[in-house]
Short mmCIF file of C-alpha atoms in Angstrom, two decimals:
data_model
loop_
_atom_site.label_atom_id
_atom_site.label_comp_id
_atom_site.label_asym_id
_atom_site.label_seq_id
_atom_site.Cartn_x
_atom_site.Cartn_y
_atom_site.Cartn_z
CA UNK A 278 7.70 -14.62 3.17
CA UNK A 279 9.70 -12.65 0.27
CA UNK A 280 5.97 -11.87 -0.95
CA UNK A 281 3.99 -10.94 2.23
CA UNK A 282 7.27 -8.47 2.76
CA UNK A 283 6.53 -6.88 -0.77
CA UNK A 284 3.18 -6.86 -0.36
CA UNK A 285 3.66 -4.84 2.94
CA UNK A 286 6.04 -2.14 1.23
CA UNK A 287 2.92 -1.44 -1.42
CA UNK A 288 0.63 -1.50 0.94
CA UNK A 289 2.74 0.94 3.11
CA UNK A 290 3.75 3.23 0.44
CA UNK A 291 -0.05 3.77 -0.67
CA UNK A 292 -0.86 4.33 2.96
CA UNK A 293 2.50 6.29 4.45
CA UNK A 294 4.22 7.20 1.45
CA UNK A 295 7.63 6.92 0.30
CA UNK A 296 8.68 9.41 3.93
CA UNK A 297 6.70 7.19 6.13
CA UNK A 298 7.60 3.77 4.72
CA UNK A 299 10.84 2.43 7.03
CA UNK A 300 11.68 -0.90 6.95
CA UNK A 301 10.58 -1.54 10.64
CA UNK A 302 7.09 -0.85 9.69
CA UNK A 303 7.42 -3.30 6.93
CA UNK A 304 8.40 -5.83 8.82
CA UNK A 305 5.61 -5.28 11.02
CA UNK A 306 3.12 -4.89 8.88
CA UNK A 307 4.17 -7.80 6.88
CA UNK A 308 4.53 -9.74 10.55
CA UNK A 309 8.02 -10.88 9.68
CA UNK A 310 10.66 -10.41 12.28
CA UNK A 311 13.49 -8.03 11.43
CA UNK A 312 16.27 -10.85 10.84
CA UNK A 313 13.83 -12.53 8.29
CA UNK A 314 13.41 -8.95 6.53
CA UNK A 315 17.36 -8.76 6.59
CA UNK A 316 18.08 -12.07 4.79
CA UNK A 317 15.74 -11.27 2.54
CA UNK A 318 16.94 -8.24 1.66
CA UNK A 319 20.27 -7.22 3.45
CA UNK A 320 19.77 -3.68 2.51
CA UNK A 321 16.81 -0.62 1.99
CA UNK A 322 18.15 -0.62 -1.28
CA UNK A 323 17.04 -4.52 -2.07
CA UNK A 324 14.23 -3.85 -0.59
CA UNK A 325 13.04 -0.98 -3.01
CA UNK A 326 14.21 -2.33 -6.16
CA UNK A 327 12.33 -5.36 -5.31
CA UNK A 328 9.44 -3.61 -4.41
CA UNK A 329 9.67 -1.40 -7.44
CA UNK A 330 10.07 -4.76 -9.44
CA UNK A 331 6.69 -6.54 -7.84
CA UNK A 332 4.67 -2.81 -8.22
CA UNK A 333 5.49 -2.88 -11.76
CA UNK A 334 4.28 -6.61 -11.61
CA UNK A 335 1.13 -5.86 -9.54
CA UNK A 336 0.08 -3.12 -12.09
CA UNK A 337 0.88 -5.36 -15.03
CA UNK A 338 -1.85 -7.88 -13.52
CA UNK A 339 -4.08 -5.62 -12.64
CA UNK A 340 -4.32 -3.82 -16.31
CA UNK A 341 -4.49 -7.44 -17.77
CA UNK A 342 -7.42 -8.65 -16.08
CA UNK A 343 -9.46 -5.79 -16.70
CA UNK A 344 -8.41 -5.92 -19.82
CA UNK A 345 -9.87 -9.45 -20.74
CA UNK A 346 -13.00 -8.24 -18.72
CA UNK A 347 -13.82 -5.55 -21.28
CA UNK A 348 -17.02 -5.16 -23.62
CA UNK A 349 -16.87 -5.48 -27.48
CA UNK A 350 -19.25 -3.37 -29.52
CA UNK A 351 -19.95 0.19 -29.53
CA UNK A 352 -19.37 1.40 -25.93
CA UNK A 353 -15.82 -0.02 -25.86
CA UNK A 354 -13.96 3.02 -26.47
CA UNK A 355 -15.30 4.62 -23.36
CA UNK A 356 -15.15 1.01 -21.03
CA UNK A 357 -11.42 1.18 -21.88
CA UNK A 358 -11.09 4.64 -20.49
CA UNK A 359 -13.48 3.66 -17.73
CA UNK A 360 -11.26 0.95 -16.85
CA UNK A 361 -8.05 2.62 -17.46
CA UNK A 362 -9.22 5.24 -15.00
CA UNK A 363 -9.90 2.72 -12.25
CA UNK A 364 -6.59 1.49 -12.40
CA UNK A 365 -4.48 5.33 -12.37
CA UNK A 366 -6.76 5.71 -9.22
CA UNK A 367 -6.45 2.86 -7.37
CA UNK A 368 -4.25 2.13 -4.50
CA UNK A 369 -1.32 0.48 -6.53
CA UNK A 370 -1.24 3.91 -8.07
CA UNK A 371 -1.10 5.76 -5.24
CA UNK A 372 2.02 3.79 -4.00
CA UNK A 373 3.75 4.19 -7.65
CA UNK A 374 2.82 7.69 -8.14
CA UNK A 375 4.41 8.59 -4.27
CA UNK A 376 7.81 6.83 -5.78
CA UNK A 377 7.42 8.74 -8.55
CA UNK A 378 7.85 11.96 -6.60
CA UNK A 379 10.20 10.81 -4.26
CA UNK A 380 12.76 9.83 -6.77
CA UNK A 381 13.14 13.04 -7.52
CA UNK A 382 15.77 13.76 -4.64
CA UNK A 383 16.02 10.05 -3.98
CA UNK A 384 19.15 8.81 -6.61
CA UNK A 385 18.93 5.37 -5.44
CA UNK A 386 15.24 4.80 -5.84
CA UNK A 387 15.49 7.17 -9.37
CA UNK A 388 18.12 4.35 -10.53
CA UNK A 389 15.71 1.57 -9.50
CA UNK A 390 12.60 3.24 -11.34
CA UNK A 391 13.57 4.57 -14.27
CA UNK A 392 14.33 1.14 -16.28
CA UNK A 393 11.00 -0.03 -14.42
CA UNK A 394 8.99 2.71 -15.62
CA UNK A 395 10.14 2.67 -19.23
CA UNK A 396 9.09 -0.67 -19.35
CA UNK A 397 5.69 -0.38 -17.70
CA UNK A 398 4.87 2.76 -19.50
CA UNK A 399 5.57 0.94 -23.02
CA UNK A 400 3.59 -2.60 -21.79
CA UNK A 401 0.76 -0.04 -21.08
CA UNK A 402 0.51 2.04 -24.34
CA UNK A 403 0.48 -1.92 -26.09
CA UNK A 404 -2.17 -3.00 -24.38
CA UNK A 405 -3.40 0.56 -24.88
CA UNK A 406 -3.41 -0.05 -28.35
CA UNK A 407 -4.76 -3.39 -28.52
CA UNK A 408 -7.63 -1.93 -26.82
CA UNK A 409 -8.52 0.72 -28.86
CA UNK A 410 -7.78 -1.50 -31.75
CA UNK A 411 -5.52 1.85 -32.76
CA UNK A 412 -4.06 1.54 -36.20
CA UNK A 413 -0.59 3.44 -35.43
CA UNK A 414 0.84 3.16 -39.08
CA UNK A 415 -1.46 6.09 -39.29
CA UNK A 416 -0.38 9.42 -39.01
CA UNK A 417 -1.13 10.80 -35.19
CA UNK A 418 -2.46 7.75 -34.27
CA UNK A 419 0.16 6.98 -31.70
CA UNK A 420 0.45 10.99 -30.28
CA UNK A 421 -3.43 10.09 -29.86
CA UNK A 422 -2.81 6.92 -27.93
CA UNK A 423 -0.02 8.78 -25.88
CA UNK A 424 -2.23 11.93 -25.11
CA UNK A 425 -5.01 9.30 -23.92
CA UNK A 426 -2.51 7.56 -21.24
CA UNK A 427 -1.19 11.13 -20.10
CA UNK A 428 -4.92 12.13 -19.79
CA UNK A 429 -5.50 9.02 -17.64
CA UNK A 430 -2.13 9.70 -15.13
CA UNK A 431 -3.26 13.57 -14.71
CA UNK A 432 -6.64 12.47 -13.73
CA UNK A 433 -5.41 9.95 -11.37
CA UNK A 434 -3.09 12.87 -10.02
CA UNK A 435 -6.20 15.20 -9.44
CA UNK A 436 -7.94 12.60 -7.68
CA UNK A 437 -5.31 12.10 -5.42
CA UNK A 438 -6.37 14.98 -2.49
CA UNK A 439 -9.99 14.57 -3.29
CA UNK A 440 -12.70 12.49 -4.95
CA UNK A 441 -12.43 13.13 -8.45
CA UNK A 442 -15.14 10.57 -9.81
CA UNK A 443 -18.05 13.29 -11.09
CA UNK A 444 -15.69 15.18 -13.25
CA UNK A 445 -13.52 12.21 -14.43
CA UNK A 446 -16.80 10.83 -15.91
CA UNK A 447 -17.80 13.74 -17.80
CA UNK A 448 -14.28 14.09 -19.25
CA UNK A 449 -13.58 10.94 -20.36
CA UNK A 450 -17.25 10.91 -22.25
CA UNK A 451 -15.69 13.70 -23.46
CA UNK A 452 -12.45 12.18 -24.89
CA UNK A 453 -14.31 8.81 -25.89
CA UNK A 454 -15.94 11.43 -28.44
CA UNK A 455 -12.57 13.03 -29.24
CA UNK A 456 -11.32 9.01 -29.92
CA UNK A 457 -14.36 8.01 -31.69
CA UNK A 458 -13.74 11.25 -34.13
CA UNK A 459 -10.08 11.33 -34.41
CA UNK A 460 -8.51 8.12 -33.61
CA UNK A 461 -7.48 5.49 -36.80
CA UNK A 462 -8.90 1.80 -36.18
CA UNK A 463 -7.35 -1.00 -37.41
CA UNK A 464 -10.60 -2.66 -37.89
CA UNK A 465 -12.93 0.10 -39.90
CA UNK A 466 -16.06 -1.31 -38.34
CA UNK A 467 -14.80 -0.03 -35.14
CA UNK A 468 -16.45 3.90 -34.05
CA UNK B 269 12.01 38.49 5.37
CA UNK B 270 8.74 36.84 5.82
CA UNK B 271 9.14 36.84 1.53
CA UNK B 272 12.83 34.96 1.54
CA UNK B 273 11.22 32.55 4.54
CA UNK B 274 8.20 31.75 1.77
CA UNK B 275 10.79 31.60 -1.39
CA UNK B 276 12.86 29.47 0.73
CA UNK B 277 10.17 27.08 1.56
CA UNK B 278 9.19 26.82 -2.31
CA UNK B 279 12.88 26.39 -2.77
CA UNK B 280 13.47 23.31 -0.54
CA UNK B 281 10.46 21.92 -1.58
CA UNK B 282 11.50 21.90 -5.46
CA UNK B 283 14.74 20.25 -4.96
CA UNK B 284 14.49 18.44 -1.38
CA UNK B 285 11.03 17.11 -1.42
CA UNK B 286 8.08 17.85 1.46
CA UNK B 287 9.86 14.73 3.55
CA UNK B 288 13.78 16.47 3.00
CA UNK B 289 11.89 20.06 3.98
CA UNK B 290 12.62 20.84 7.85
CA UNK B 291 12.07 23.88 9.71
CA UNK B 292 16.02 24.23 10.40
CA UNK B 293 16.72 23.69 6.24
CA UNK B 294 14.28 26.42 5.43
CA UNK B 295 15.76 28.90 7.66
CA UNK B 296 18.94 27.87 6.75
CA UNK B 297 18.62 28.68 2.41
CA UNK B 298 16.95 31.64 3.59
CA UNK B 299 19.43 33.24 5.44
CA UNK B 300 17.24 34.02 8.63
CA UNK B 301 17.60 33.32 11.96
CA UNK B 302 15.95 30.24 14.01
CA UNK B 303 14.14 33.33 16.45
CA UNK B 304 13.18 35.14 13.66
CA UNK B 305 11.40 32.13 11.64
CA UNK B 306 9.38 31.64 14.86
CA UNK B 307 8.83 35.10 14.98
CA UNK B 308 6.49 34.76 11.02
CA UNK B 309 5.85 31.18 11.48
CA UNK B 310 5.29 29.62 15.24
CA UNK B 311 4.58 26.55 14.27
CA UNK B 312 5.77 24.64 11.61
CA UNK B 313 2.17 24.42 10.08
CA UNK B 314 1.74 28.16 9.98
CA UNK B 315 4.91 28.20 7.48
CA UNK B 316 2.91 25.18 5.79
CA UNK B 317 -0.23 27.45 5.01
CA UNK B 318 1.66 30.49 4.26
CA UNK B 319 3.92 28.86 1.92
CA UNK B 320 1.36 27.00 0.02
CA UNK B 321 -0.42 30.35 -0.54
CA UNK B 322 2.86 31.75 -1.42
CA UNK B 323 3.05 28.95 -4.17
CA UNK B 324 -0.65 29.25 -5.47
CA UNK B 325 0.73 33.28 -5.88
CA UNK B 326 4.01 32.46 -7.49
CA UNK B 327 2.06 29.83 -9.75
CA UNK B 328 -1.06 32.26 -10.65
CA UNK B 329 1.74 35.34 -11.80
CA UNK B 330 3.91 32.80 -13.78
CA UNK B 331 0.84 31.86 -15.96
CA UNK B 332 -0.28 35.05 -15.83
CA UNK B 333 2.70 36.95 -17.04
CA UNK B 334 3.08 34.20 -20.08
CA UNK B 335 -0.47 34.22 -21.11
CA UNK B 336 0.19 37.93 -22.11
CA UNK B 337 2.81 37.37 -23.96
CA UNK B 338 1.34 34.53 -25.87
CA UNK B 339 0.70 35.50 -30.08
CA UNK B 340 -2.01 35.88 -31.65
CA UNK B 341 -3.04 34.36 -35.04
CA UNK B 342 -2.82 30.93 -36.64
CA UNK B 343 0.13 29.13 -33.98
CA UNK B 344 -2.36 30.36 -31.01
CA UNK B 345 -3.82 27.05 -29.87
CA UNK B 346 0.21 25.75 -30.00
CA UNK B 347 1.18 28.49 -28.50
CA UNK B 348 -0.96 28.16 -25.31
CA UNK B 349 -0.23 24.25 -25.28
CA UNK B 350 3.49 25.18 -25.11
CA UNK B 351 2.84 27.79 -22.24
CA UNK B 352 0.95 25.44 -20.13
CA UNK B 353 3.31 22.60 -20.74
CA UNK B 354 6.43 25.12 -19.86
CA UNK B 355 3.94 25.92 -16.61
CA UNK B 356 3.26 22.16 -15.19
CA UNK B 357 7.12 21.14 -16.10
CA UNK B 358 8.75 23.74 -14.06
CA UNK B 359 9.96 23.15 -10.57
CA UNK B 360 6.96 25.19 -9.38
CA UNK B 361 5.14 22.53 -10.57
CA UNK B 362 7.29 20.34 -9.05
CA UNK B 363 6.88 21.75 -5.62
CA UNK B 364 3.38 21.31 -5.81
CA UNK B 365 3.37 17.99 -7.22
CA UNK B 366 5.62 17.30 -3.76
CA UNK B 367 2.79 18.72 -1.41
CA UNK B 368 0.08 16.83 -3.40
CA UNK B 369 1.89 13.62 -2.88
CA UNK B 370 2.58 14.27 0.61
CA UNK B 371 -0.96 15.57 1.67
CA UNK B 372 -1.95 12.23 1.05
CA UNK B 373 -1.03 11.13 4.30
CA UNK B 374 -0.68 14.65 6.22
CA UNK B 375 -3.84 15.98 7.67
CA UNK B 376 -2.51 19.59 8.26
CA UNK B 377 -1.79 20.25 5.46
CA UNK B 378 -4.01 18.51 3.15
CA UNK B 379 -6.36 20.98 5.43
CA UNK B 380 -4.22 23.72 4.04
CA UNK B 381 -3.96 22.40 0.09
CA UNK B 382 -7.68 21.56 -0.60
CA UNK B 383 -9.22 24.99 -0.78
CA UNK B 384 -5.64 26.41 -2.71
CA UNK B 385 -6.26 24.09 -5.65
CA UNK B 386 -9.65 24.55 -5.78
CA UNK B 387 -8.91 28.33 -6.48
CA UNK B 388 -5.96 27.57 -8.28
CA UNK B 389 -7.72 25.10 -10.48
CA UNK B 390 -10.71 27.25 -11.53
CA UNK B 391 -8.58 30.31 -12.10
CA UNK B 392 -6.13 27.99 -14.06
CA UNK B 393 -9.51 26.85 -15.82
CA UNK B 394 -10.33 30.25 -16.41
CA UNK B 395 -7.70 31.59 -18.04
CA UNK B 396 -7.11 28.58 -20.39
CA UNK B 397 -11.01 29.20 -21.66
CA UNK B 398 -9.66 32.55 -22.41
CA UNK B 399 -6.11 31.71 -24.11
CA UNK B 400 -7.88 29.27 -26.11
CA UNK B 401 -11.18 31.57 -27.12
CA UNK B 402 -13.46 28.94 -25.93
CA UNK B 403 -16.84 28.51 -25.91
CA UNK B 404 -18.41 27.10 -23.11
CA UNK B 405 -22.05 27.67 -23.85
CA UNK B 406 -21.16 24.71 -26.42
CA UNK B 407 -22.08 21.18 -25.00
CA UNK B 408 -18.79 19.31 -24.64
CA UNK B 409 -16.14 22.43 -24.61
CA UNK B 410 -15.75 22.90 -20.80
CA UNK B 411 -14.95 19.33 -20.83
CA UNK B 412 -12.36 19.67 -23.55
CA UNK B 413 -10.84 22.50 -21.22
CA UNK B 414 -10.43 20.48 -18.35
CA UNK B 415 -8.99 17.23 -20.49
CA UNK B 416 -6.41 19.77 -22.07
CA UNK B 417 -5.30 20.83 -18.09
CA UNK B 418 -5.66 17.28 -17.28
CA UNK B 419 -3.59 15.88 -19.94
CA UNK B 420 -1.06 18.52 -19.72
CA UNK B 421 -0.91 17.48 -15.33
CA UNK B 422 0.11 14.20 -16.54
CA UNK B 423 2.69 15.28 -18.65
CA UNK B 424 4.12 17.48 -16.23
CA UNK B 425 4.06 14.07 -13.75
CA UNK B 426 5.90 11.78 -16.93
CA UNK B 427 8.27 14.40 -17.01
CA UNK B 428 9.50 14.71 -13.51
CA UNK B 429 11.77 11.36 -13.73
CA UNK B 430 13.02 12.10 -17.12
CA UNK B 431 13.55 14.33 -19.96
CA UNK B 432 10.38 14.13 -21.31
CA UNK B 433 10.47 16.68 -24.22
CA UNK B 434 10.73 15.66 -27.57
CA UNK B 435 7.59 13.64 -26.05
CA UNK B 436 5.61 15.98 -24.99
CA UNK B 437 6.06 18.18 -28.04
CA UNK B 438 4.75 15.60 -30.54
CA UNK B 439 1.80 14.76 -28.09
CA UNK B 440 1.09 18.60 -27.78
CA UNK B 441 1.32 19.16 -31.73
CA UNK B 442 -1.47 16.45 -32.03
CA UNK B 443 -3.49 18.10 -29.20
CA UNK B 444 -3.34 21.41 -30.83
CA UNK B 445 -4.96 19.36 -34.00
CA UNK B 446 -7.78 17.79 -31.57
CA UNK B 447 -8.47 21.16 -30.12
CA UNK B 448 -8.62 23.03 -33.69
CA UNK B 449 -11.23 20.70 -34.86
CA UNK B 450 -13.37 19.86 -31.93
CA UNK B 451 -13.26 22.72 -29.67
CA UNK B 452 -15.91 25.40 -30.06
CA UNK B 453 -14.78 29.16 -30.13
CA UNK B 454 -16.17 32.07 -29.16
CA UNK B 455 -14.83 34.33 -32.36
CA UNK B 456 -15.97 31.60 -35.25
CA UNK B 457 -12.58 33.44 -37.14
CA UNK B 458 -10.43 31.30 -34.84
CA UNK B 459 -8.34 29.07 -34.77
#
């Protein structure tokens, strides 16, 4: 029950945002009654910090997958941006990036995010890494890595109020190029 | 007074969110009466449209004023880096960031955004191919162009729930590097 009602809040931030997500709607979207909600979590408060907690979960999952799902070889630079752009598109990050803005005059759900987004943000840029096979005890290497992620979120950001996909694609065959040029492998037979 | 209604808006929208932004608030930081709002703005989506145009003005004179004051010489590509990430951290930004989010799920005035960015985006475009001497004749520069805005969006975004500069400055420095070696100019004496 604890999981259908955090699975509701995502669904309703991606869909309502942070303004239209109460925690009536939850509780009917999740079909829970309001005194299950409330023992639950006793307060909005819970509620968000939980839900904050299983978003940061739900993205975690979703990056690994696709991770394991990816090529080897000499398109893999680009399927790794391909993928990462899928995910800073999707749904999940549509209800993380409305939290985002809302915690801006929002202290308690600032307080919630902030330790949750410092540790997302540093799982990603591993996994990042790993992907690109990104030798960072070169010079740059990491800014690269960084600039790459950064890329990914404003994309995701421009996508948001219309469909993006045409010009995404052409960018990141773009900045697969830039990587393939500029970017320090660990492994020199990588491009 | 229709002006302090509009800076108002842009105001309440930087530090109060679209969601925190009522009629009554707006009015209120301005100074104006309740009669005379209605008087400029009816309805509360005629102050929508007229403030978002308001905001693609204050947003098109703010990059205007500090592309021509920008150097010229060897710190040029840097310099325009620096500008843009000043631009797309400032709580202009921020107010726009809040009506992107919040269009999401608010027909009226996703209505009113979508054709504002669409100008604002290709005269931002526009301007950066001219800050940065571009060449996009060249296969692969107009691309570079757009990743450099795009990137630059996303910092803006990682910045608005922390203090993001030291960050930002490092990724930037490396950008500059990318953008000296892979972007094609129009005057072959820059960078």
């Amino acid at each position: 029950m604890r999981q259908r009602l955090l699975e509701a809040t995502v669904q309703c931030l991606a869909e309502h945002g942070w303004s239209g997500t109460s925690t009536t709607l939850i509780s009917q979207v999740a079909g829970v009654s309001r005194g299950a909600q409330l023992h639950h979590f006793p307060t909005k408060n819970d509620l968000v910090v939980a839900a904050v907690e299983h978003l940061a979960g739900v993205r975690r999952d979703e990056l690994s997958a696709a991770a394991a799902a990816l090529p080897e070889g000499p398109g893999r630079t680009r399927a790794v941006l391909q993928m990462l752009g899928e995910h800073f598109t999707s749904d999940v990050f549509a209800a993380a990036l409305d939290l985002w803005v809302a915690a801006r005059s929002d202290e308690a759900l600032l307080a919630a995010l902030v330790p949750f987004e410092r540790v997302t943000g540093r799982e990603t840029h591993k996994l990042t890494v790993e992907m690109l096979d990104a030798d960072e005890s070169q010079p740059g290497a990491r800014e690269l890595v960084q600039a790459t992620l950064d890329l990914i979120r404003g994309l995701g950001l421009a996508n948001t109020i219309s469909n993006d996909d045409a010009r995404r694609a052409r960018i990141l065959d773009r900045w697969a190029a830039v990587l393939e040029d500029e970017l320090p492998r660990r492994n020199k037979e990588n491009p």
